[in-house]
């Protein structure tokens, strides 16, 4: 990353470059600024969490989604549907969050419910996704609006 500062010296314009690494520290060269991450950068830096609430009529699912903030659309790396669906919790196994949403999950809890769920939708304002979800491979069985809580 670079920042530029213009220095005026007796009518001449000169650009001075300052470089920063991903942690925000100033470094001397462009190569240092764009170098591969250091060993001290943990895997936690590649993941963040958000909460979503899916509303489908009288049913409300609570979702805790882990995703990589360094990608776009954000690649979903895990999480859980913690309540509101039979057989909860459900482990979120993948998907993406961007202009559209797709979440895939498998049942981790007990019960005779379906084994998988897929949630799809399109972004709308205020921050939410409107779409459908379904079980065991279907994606359009039920309508939903999913609010972004973070």
C-alpha positions as CSV (number, residue, x, y, z in Angstrom):
1,X,0.0,0.0,0.0
2,X,1.2,3.5,-0.7
3,X,0.4,7.0,0.3
4,X,1.6,10.0,-1.6
5,X,2.6,13.4,-0.3
6,X,3.4,16.3,-2.7
7,X,6.2,18.6,-1.6
8,X,6.5,22.0,-3.0
9,X,10.0,23.3,-3.4
10,X,10.5,26.7,-5.1
11,X,7.8,26.1,-7.7
12,X,8.6,22.5,-8.4
13,X,6.4,19.6,-7.5
14,X,7.8,16.4,-6.2
15,X,5.9,13.3,-5.1
16,X,7.2,11.4,-2.1
17,X,5.9,7.8,-1.6
18,X,5.4,6.3,1.8
19,X,4.7,2.5,2.0
20,X,2.7,0.6,4.6
21,X,2.5,-3.1,5.2
22,X,-0.9,-4.9,5.8
23,X,-0.5,-4.4,9.5
24,X,-0.3,-0.6,9.0
25,X,3.4,-0.2,9.9
26,X,5.4,2.1,7.6
27,X,8.1,0.3,5.6
28,X,10.9,1.5,3.4
29,X,10.1,-0.1,0.0
30,X,7.2,-1.1,-2.1
31,X,8.4,-4.7,-2.1
32,X,8.2,-4.8,1.7
33,X,4.7,-3.3,1.6
34,X,3.5,-6.1,-0.8
35,X,5.6,-8.9,0.6
36,X,3.9,-12.2,1.6
37,X,2.5,-12.1,5.2
38,X,5.0,-12.7,8.0
39,X,4.8,-15.9,10.0
40,X,3.4,-14.0,13.0
41,X,0.1,-13.4,11.1
42,X,-2.3,-15.9,12.4
43,X,-5.1,-17.7,10.5
44,X,-7.5,-15.7,12.6
45,X,-6.6,-12.7,10.4
46,X,-8.1,-14.6,7.5
47,X,-11.5,-15.0,9.2
48,X,-14.1,-12.9,10.8
49,X,-17.6,-13.5,12.0
50,X,-21.0,-12.0,11.4
51,X,-24.5,-12.8,12.6
52,X,-27.5,-13.2,10.3
53,X,-31.1,-13.7,11.2
54,X,-33.3,-15.5,8.6
55,X,-37.0,-14.7,8.7
56,X,-39.5,-16.9,6.9
57,X,-43.0,-16.3,8.1
58,X,-43.2,-17.4,11.7
59,X,-39.8,-19.1,11.6
60,X,-36.6,-17.4,12.5
61,X,-33.1,-18.9,12.2
62,X,-30.1,-17.5,14.0
63,X,-26.9,-17.9,11.9
64,X,-23.3,-17.2,13.0
65,X,-21.2,-17.1,9.8
66,X,-17.4,-17.1,9.6
67,X,-16.0,-15.7,6.3
68,X,-12.8,-14.4,4.8
69,X,-12.9,-10.6,4.7
70,X,-10.0,-10.5,2.2
71,X,-12.1,-11.9,-0.6
72,X,-15.1,-10.6,-2.5
73,X,-17.6,-12.0,-2.7
74,X,-16.6,-13.1,0.9
75,X,-15.9,-16.8,1.0
76,X,-17.8,-18.5,3.8
77,X,-15.4,-20.7,5.9
78,X,-17.7,-22.1,8.5
79,X,-20.2,-21.2,11.2
80,X,-23.5,-22.5,12.6
81,X,-27.2,-22.1,12.4
82,X,-27.8,-22.2,16.1
83,X,-31.5,-22.1,16.5
84,X,-34.9,-21.8,14.7
85,X,-34.6,-24.9,12.6
86,X,-35.3,-28.5,13.5
87,X,-32.2,-30.5,14.3
88,X,-30.2,-27.4,15.4
89,X,-27.4,-26.8,15.4
90,X,-26.5,-27.0,11.7
91,X,-22.8,-26.7,10.6
92,X,-22.3,-24.1,7.8
93,X,-20.0,-25.9,5.3
94,X,-19.5,-23.2,2.7
95,X,-20.9,-20.5,0.5
96,X,-20.3,-16.8,-0.3
97,X,-21.6,-13.4,0.8
98,X,-21.6,-10.4,-1.6
99,X,-24.2,-9.1,-4.0
100,X,-25.8,-12.5,-3.5
101,X,-25.7,-14.9,-0.6
102,X,-25.4,-18.7,-0.7
103,X,-25.0,-20.7,2.5
104,X,-24.7,-24.5,2.6
105,X,-25.2,-26.3,5.9
106,X,-25.5,-29.9,7.2
107,X,-27.5,-31.0,10.2
108,X,-25.3,-31.6,13.3
109,X,-28.1,-31.9,15.8
110,X,-30.6,-34.7,16.5
111,X,-33.9,-35.2,14.8
112,X,-35.6,-36.6,11.7
113,X,-35.2,-33.4,9.7
114,X,-33.4,-33.1,6.4
115,X,-29.7,-33.6,6.2
116,X,-28.7,-30.4,4.4
117,X,-30.0,-26.9,3.8
118,X,-29.1,-24.3,1.1
119,X,-30.0,-20.7,1.5
120,X,-29.8,-18.3,-1.5
121,X,-30.7,-14.6,-1.9
122,X,-30.0,-11.2,-3.4
123,X,-28.8,-8.1,-1.5
124,X,-31.3,-5.3,-0.8
125,X,-31.2,-2.1,1.3
126,X,-31.4,-1.8,4.2
127,X,-28.8,-4.5,4.6
128,X,-30.5,-7.8,4.1
129,X,-30.9,-10.6,1.6
130,X,-34.2,-11.7,0.1
131,X,-34.4,-15.1,-1.5
132,X,-35.3,-18.7,-0.9
133,X,-34.0,-21.8,0.9
134,X,-34.6,-25.5,0.6
135,X,-33.6,-28.9,2.0
136,X,-31.6,-31.8,0.7
137,X,-30.4,-30.1,-2.5
138,X,-33.4,-27.9,-3.2
139,X,-33.0,-24.1,-3.0
140,X,-36.4,-22.7,-3.7
141,X,-38.8,-24.3,-1.3
142,X,-39.3,-21.4,1.1
143,X,-39.0,-17.6,0.8
144,X,-37.0,-15.7,3.3
145,X,-35.5,-12.3,4.3
146,X,-32.2,-12.5,6.0
147,X,-31.0,-9.5,8.0
148,X,-27.3,-8.7,8.4
149,X,-26.7,-8.2,12.2
150,X,-23.0,-7.0,12.3
